[in-house]
Each structure stands twice: as structure tokens, then as C-alpha cells.
Amino acid sequence: MSKKFLQTLDGQSFASPAIWMMRQAGRYLPEYRALRATEPSFLEFCYCPQKAAEVTLQPIRRFDFDAAILFSDILVVPDALGQKVSFESGEGPRLDPIANAQDLARLTEIDMNKLGPVLETIERVKGELPAETAFLGFCGAPWTVASYMIAGKGTKDQEPARLFAYQHRDLFEKLIGQLVRASVTYLVAQLKAGVDGVQIFDSWSGTLPPAEFERWCLRPLREIVDGVRAQMPEARIIAFPRGAGGSHLIEVAKIPGVQAVGLDTAVDPVWAARELQGIKPVQGNLDPLALVAGGAALEEAVGRIMGALGGKPYVFNLGHGIVPQTPIAHVEQLLKLVRKAG
Ligand code: CP3
């Protein structure tokens, strides 16, 4: 059976678009919270193939999305480079921050043994997904992952990493290079294990001025795409440069090996239809809070996106991850709105 999501990436358009949601496996689902409660450590949860596969499948069973996304986290990569990573409940990630050359020298090349359970998760999910459901792997983009590695946690606008990149250019260049190599190895392994495509999350690309965006976001993205495609020429890659804005989004869309560009909440879909959809399919970009609100506000927001992007290839998604307080009934309302167009 053909997969609408993959056909969209290949350039087909549908009256009722393919739909999935960033962070679709997560805390807004009671069945996720129940399984999550069986394992205190979030990283151990990510490294348990049986549990990670189960939560990957939960939103597919409940909502029949057109794509499943591997349940894991972008911060398994620093873990596999030898940096200490943990997640404090309610506080987010904590890493031993990288402050100088010695800290950087302690990192190793990516230890794929550590990520074996993630590949096993992929194999398990693959065996259970409906034939029409596409399967996405992912990694964080080097800038976004590095910003957590430098600060040791999430911060306002990733200021520690932005400053570090100005003050220690050579060291930062080295770190980004290491993350490019790690990302290529990791994404190729995911594709070989059975995902149909991968998404590269650059959640913090919107914090950089143009020259820094070119250096720390665009160039590494091109290198990853080229590196993956050198080994897997047919690889499908979605780039999500959150906050990148106008001209930067166009640059990303023009990268030959990128199949689709993810749009964050702030991107005007009318602009995207005019400036991006002629270059590549796009994916997005409902405000996660319109989904919390539901009702007429949700209907209006969905209508604007579908009105603008309809007629050319696009995948319906949120502009960022679904938030834990989202009512399930509103996800059901969203699916009705998107699917009634068909
Ligand atoms: O359903 C899916 O989308 C797949 C799983 C997934 C998770 N994280 C699970 C998760 C994916 C694709 C991610 C990506 C991710 N992780 C990003 C990029 C996307 C984005 O949201 O911008 C980033 C920046 C991270 C790092 C991260 N992981 C943070 C900052 C946090 C804490 C904040 C939060 O949302 O809780 C996490 C934890 C995390 N990753 C949770 C989940 C379901 C919540 C932890 C829990 O359930 O206990």
C-alpha cells in the first residue's frame, strides 16, 4: 500500500493532506504517562526497545496518523559521545557543561553500541506499523545539540553557546564538526534499520544572526545531507530550522538533498505557499496553542493553513511540539478538519 506521507515528499499533492504531529508520542496521552511511570529515568526509557516501540505506536493506534516518529530524544547523541546526560522531572535535560578544550577533548566519536537499543526500537516498530504509515527517524541539528552541550541545560535563547561560539571559534568549529560526523553515522544507521526518512530538528536556529546561521546551521546541514546521501542516495530528509525565517528558509529549501522544509508557528503560510512550495514540499505549521484552545479558534487556524498550502505538496503538522495540556478531543477535532477535505 502506498504511503501518502512519502508520496507528498516526492511531490504529490492531496486534497486531504498527510498529517502527523511533532511530539505526538508524549505526555498528553494517558497511555504514554502510564508506561512512562514504569521507568524513572527518561534516558533508560528511551533505551528500552520494548517500551520505546510501544509509545511510538500509541499515537498511531489512537489517531492513525500518516507517519510515526521514532520515540527517542535528540540528546542521546551527546550521551553516545561520552557526555553525562540526565533528565530531571519537570526541569528538562541536564548535561555536564562543556566549558573548555579539556572538556571537549573528553568526547569520543559516536559509540553506536550505546545506540543499539534505538536501532532495535526501529526494527520492532517496523514490524508492527500499518502498511500505509510512514516511519520517521530523527536527530537534532548540530547547533541545537551543541547549545545543550555547552550550557548543560536549556536556556533563554541559548546564550551560553552563542557566546562560546564567538569567544572560542576553533573549539566550537571542532564540536560542530564532531556532531556532523555523529549525525551522519546515526542517521544512516536509522535508515538502514528501517525508517523511511529522517527529520533534522534545529529547534534553536532562530537565535542566530545571518553569518552565524550560515556557519553553524546551514553549512553543517548541507554536510549532513551530503554525508547521508553519499551512503544512502535515496534518503528522504526533512529539515526543521525553527525560527529561521524568510531568506534562511529559502536557503534550506534549496539544499538539493532536502525533500521538505518544516515551518514553525511564526511562518505565514501564504508567504510559504508563494516562496517555498515552488521549491520543495513544506510541513507545518499549526500553533500548538490553537490545538489546546480547540473549537472555533482551531477551526479558523486550520482553515488558514489548508487554504494557503492546499493544492501544492504539504504535510500537515504543528509549528512546534504538542504540549502536555492538549485535550485529546482537540486532536480528534483537528483530524476531522484535515480529513474532511478529502
Ligand atoms: O513523539 C515524538 O516527537 C518523538 C520523541 C521526541 C522527544 N523529543 C521525546 C521527549 C522527539 C522527536 C524529541 C526531540 C527533541 N528533544 C527536541 C527537538 C524538538 C523540539 O521540541 O524543539 C529537543 C530540543 C529535545 C530536548 C528535550 N527533551 C527537552 C528540552 C526536554 C524537556 C522538555 C520537555 O518537553 O519535556 C526533553 C524531554 C522529552 N523528550 C520528553 C519527551 C516525550 C518529556 C520527558 C518525559 O516524558 O518525561
Coordinates of C-alpha atoms in Angstrom, one line a residue, residues 2-324:
S2 CA 1.3 3.4 -0.8
K3 CA 2.2 5.9 1.9
K4 CA 0.6 9.4 1.4
F5 CA 3.3 11.0 3.5
L6 CA 6.1 9.7 1.3
Q7 CA 4.2 10.5 -1.9
T8 CA 3.9 14.1 -0.6
L9 CA 7.7 14.3 -0.1
D10 CA 8.1 13.0 -3.6
G11 CA 6.0 15.9 -4.9
Q12 CA 2.4 14.8 -5.0
S13 CA -0.4 16.9 -3.5
F14 CA -3.6 15.7 -1.9
A15 CA -6.9 17.5 -1.1
S16 CA -6.7 15.9 2.4
P17 CA -3.0 16.2 3.3
A18 CA -0.9 13.7 5.2
I19 CA -0.8 14.6 8.9
W20 CA 1.4 13.8 11.9
M21 CA 2.3 15.9 14.9
M22 CA 5.7 16.8 16.4
R23 CA 6.0 15.1 19.8
Q24 CA 2.9 13.0 19.0
A25 CA 4.1 10.3 21.5
G26 CA 4.1 12.1 24.8
R27 CA 2.6 13.4 28.0
Y28 CA -0.8 14.5 26.6
L29 CA -1.6 10.7 26.1
P30 CA -2.7 8.9 29.3
E31 CA -1.3 5.6 27.9
Y32 CA 2.1 7.3 27.5
R33 CA 2.0 8.6 31.1
A34 CA 1.2 5.2 32.3
L35 CA 4.1 3.4 30.6
R36 CA 6.5 6.3 31.3
A37 CA 5.7 5.9 35.0
T38 CA 7.2 2.4 35.0
E39 CA 10.8 3.8 34.4
P40 CA 12.1 6.7 36.5
S41 CA 15.0 7.6 34.1
F42 CA 13.9 9.2 30.8
L43 CA 17.1 8.1 29.1
E44 CA 16.6 4.4 30.2
F45 CA 13.1 4.7 28.9
C46 CA 14.4 5.8 25.5
Y47 CA 16.9 2.9 25.6
C48 CA 14.3 0.3 26.4
P49 CA 13.3 -1.0 22.9
Q50 CA 10.1 -2.7 24.1
K51 CA 8.7 0.5 25.8
A52 CA 10.1 2.9 23.2
A53 CA 8.4 0.9 20.4
E54 CA 5.2 0.8 22.3
V55 CA 5.0 4.5 22.8
T56 CA 6.0 5.1 19.2
L57 CA 2.9 3.1 18.2
Q58 CA 0.4 4.6 20.7
P59 CA -0.5 7.7 18.7
I60 CA -0.8 5.6 15.5
R61 CA -3.3 3.2 17.1
R62 CA -5.3 6.1 18.6
F63 CA -5.3 8.6 15.7
D64 CA -4.0 6.7 12.6
F65 CA -1.5 9.4 11.7
D66 CA 0.2 9.2 8.3
A67 CA 3.6 9.0 9.9
A68 CA 5.1 7.5 13.1
I69 CA 8.1 9.2 14.6
L70 CA 10.7 7.1 16.5
F71 CA 10.5 7.6 20.2
S72 CA 13.8 8.8 21.5
D73 CA 15.5 12.2 22.1
I74 CA 18.0 14.4 20.4
L75 CA 20.2 14.2 23.5
V76 CA 21.0 10.5 23.1
V77 CA 23.8 11.7 20.8
P78 CA 25.8 13.7 23.4
D79 CA 25.3 10.6 25.6
A80 CA 26.8 8.4 22.9
L81 CA 29.7 10.9 22.6
G82 CA 30.5 10.3 26.3
Q83 CA 28.9 13.4 27.9
K84 CA 26.9 12.9 31.0
V85 CA 23.2 13.4 30.2
S86 CA 20.2 13.1 32.5
F87 CA 16.6 14.5 32.6
E88 CA 15.2 16.0 35.8
S89 CA 11.5 15.6 36.0
G90 CA 9.8 18.9 35.4
E91 CA 13.1 20.6 34.8
G92 CA 14.3 19.2 31.4
P93 CA 17.7 18.0 30.4
R94 CA 20.9 18.3 32.4
L95 CA 24.4 17.7 31.0
D96 CA 27.9 18.3 32.3
P97 CA 28.6 21.6 30.5
I98 CA 31.5 21.9 28.1
A99 CA 33.5 25.0 29.1
N100 CA 36.9 24.5 27.6
A101 CA 39.3 22.5 25.4
Q102 CA 39.8 19.8 28.1
D103 CA 36.0 19.1 28.3
L104 CA 35.9 18.9 24.5
A105 CA 38.8 16.5 24.4
R106 CA 36.9 14.1 26.6
L107 CA 34.3 13.5 24.0
T108 CA 34.6 10.4 21.8
E109 CA 33.4 9.6 18.3
I110 CA 29.8 8.3 18.4
D111 CA 29.5 5.0 20.2
M112 CA 26.9 3.1 18.2
N113 CA 26.8 0.3 20.8
K114 CA 25.2 2.7 23.1
L115 CA 22.6 3.5 20.5
G116 CA 21.9 -0.2 19.7
P117 CA 18.6 -0.1 21.6
V118 CA 17.4 2.8 19.4
L119 CA 18.0 0.7 16.3
E120 CA 16.3 -2.2 17.9
T121 CA 13.3 0.0 18.6
I122 CA 13.2 0.9 14.9
E123 CA 13.2 -2.8 14.0
R124 CA 10.4 -3.6 16.5
V125 CA 8.2 -0.7 15.3
K126 CA 8.8 -1.5 11.7
G127 CA 7.3 -5.0 12.2
E128 CA 4.1 -3.6 13.6
L129 CA 3.3 -0.4 11.6
P130 CA 0.3 -0.5 9.2
A131 CA 1.5 -0.6 5.6
E132 CA 0.2 2.9 4.9
T133 CA 2.0 4.5 7.8
A134 CA 5.4 6.1 7.1
F135 CA 8.1 5.9 9.7
L136 CA 10.4 8.8 10.6
G137 CA 13.7 8.8 12.4
F138 CA 15.4 11.9 13.6
C139 CA 18.3 13.7 15.1
G140 CA 19.0 17.2 16.5
A141 CA 20.9 19.6 14.2
P142 CA 24.5 20.2 15.4
W143 CA 23.8 23.8 16.5
T144 CA 20.8 22.8 18.6
V145 CA 22.6 19.8 20.2
A146 CA 25.7 21.8 20.8
S147 CA 23.7 24.5 22.5
Y148 CA 22.6 22.0 25.2
M149 CA 26.1 20.5 25.4
I150 CA 27.7 23.9 26.1
A151 CA 25.0 25.2 28.5
G152 CA 24.4 21.9 30.2
K153 CA 20.6 22.7 30.0
G154 CA 18.0 24.6 28.1
T155 CA 18.4 28.3 28.5
K156 CA 16.8 31.5 27.3
D157 CA 17.8 31.9 23.6
Q158 CA 20.8 29.6 24.1
E159 CA 23.1 32.5 25.2
P160 CA 25.9 30.4 26.6
A161 CA 26.5 28.6 23.2
R162 CA 26.2 31.8 21.2
L163 CA 28.8 33.4 23.3
F164 CA 31.1 30.4 23.3
A165 CA 30.9 30.3 19.5
Y166 CA 32.2 33.9 19.3
Q167 CA 34.8 33.5 22.0
H168 CA 36.2 30.1 21.1
R169 CA 35.6 29.8 17.3
D170 CA 38.1 26.9 16.7
L171 CA 36.8 24.8 19.6
F172 CA 33.2 25.4 18.6
E173 CA 34.0 24.5 14.9
K174 CA 35.5 21.3 16.2
L175 CA 32.4 20.4 18.2
I176 CA 30.1 21.2 15.3
G177 CA 32.3 19.0 13.0
Q178 CA 32.1 16.2 15.5
L179 CA 28.3 16.5 15.7
V180 CA 28.1 16.5 11.9
R181 CA 30.1 13.2 11.7
A182 CA 28.0 11.7 14.6
S183 CA 24.7 12.7 12.9
V184 CA 25.7 11.2 9.6
T185 CA 26.6 7.9 11.2
Y186 CA 23.5 7.9 13.4
L187 CA 21.0 8.8 10.6
V188 CA 22.5 6.3 8.2
A189 CA 22.1 3.6 10.9
Q190 CA 18.5 4.6 11.5
L191 CA 17.8 4.4 7.7
K192 CA 19.5 1.0 7.5
A193 CA 17.4 -0.2 10.5
G194 CA 14.2 0.6 8.6
V195 CA 12.9 4.2 8.9
D196 CA 11.5 5.7 5.6
G197 CA 13.0 9.1 6.2
V198 CA 14.6 11.4 8.8
Q199 CA 13.8 14.8 10.3
I200 CA 16.6 17.1 11.5
F201 CA 15.4 19.3 14.3
D202 CA 17.2 22.7 14.6
S203 CA 15.0 24.0 17.4
W204 CA 17.3 26.9 18.2
S205 CA 18.3 28.1 14.7
G206 CA 16.2 31.2 15.2
T207 CA 18.6 32.7 17.8
L208 CA 21.4 33.3 15.4
P209 CA 22.3 36.3 13.2
P210 CA 22.8 35.6 9.4
A211 CA 26.6 34.9 9.4
E212 CA 26.3 32.6 12.4
F213 CA 23.3 30.9 10.9
E214 CA 25.3 30.2 7.7
R215 CA 28.2 28.9 9.7
W216 CA 26.5 26.8 12.4
C217 CA 23.2 25.8 10.8
L218 CA 23.3 25.9 7.0
R219 CA 26.8 24.6 6.4
P220 CA 26.5 21.7 8.8
L221 CA 23.0 20.8 7.5
R222 CA 24.5 20.7 3.9
E223 CA 27.3 18.5 5.2
I224 CA 24.9 16.1 6.9
V225 CA 22.6 15.8 3.9
D226 CA 25.6 15.2 1.6
G227 CA 27.1 12.7 4.0
V228 CA 23.9 10.7 4.4
R229 CA 23.1 10.8 0.7
A230 CA 26.6 9.6 -0.2
Q231 CA 25.8 6.4 1.6
M232 CA 22.0 6.3 1.1
P233 CA 21.3 8.2 -2.2
E234 CA 17.5 7.8 -1.9
A235 CA 17.4 9.0 1.7
R236 CA 14.4 11.4 2.5
I237 CA 15.4 14.2 4.7
I238 CA 13.1 16.9 6.3
A239 CA 14.8 20.0 7.7
F240 CA 13.1 21.9 10.6
P241 CA 15.0 25.1 11.2
R242 CA 12.8 26.5 13.8
G243 CA 12.7 30.3 13.9
A244 CA 15.0 30.6 10.9
G245 CA 12.6 33.0 9.0
G246 CA 12.3 34.2 5.4
S247 CA 15.6 34.1 3.4
H248 CA 17.0 31.3 5.6
L249 CA 14.1 29.1 4.9
I250 CA 14.6 29.6 1.2
E251 CA 18.3 28.6 1.5
V252 CA 17.3 25.5 3.4
A253 CA 14.6 24.6 0.8
K254 CA 17.3 24.9 -2.0
I255 CA 19.6 22.3 -0.5
P256 CA 19.3 19.6 -3.1
G257 CA 19.1 16.6 -0.8
V258 CA 16.4 18.2 1.5
Q259 CA 12.9 16.8 0.5
A260 CA 10.8 19.1 2.7
V261 CA 11.1 22.1 5.0
G262 CA 9.3 22.2 8.4
L263 CA 7.7 25.5 9.1
D264 CA 7.5 26.9 12.7
T265 CA 4.4 28.6 14.1
A266 CA 5.5 32.1 13.1
V267 CA 5.8 31.4 9.4
D268 CA 3.0 32.9 7.3
P269 CA 1.5 30.0 5.2
V270 CA 0.6 32.4 2.5
W271 CA 4.2 33.5 2.2
A272 CA 5.4 29.9 2.4
A273 CA 3.0 29.0 -0.5
R274 CA 4.4 31.7 -2.6
E275 CA 8.1 31.5 -1.8
L276 CA 8.8 27.9 -0.7
Q277 CA 6.3 25.4 -2.1
G278 CA 7.6 26.0 -5.6
I279 CA 11.0 24.8 -4.4
K280 CA 10.1 21.9 -2.0
P281 CA 7.1 20.5 -0.2
V282 CA 6.6 22.1 3.2
Q283 CA 5.4 20.7 6.6
G284 CA 3.5 22.6 9.2
N285 CA 2.5 24.8 11.0
L286 CA -0.4 24.9 13.4
D287 CA 0.2 26.8 16.6
P288 CA 0.2 24.1 19.4
L289 CA -1.8 26.5 21.5
A290 CA -4.6 26.7 18.9
L291 CA -4.8 22.9 19.5
V292 CA -5.0 23.5 23.2
A293 CA -7.8 26.0 22.6
G294 CA -9.8 23.8 20.2
G295 CA -13.3 24.9 18.9
A296 CA -13.7 27.8 16.6
A297 CA -10.1 29.1 17.1
L298 CA -8.7 25.8 16.0
E299 CA -11.1 25.6 13.0
E300 CA -10.0 29.0 11.8
A301 CA -6.3 28.3 12.2
V302 CA -6.6 25.0 10.4
G303 CA -8.6 26.7 7.6
R304 CA -5.9 29.3 7.1
I305 CA -3.1 26.8 6.7
M306 CA -5.1 24.5 4.4
G307 CA -6.4 27.4 2.4
A308 CA -2.9 28.7 1.8
L309 CA -0.9 25.5 1.3
G310 CA -3.6 23.3 -0.3
G311 CA -3.2 22.5 -4.0
K312 CA 0.6 22.0 -3.7
P313 CA 2.5 19.4 -1.7
Y314 CA 2.4 19.8 2.0
V315 CA 2.3 17.7 5.2
F316 CA 0.0 19.0 7.9
N317 CA 1.8 19.3 11.3
L318 CA 2.2 21.6 14.2
G319 CA 4.6 24.6 14.2
H320 CA 6.3 23.0 17.3
G321 CA 5.7 20.1 19.6
I322 CA 2.3 19.3 21.0
V323 CA 2.1 20.5 24.7
P324 CA 1.1 18.2 27.6

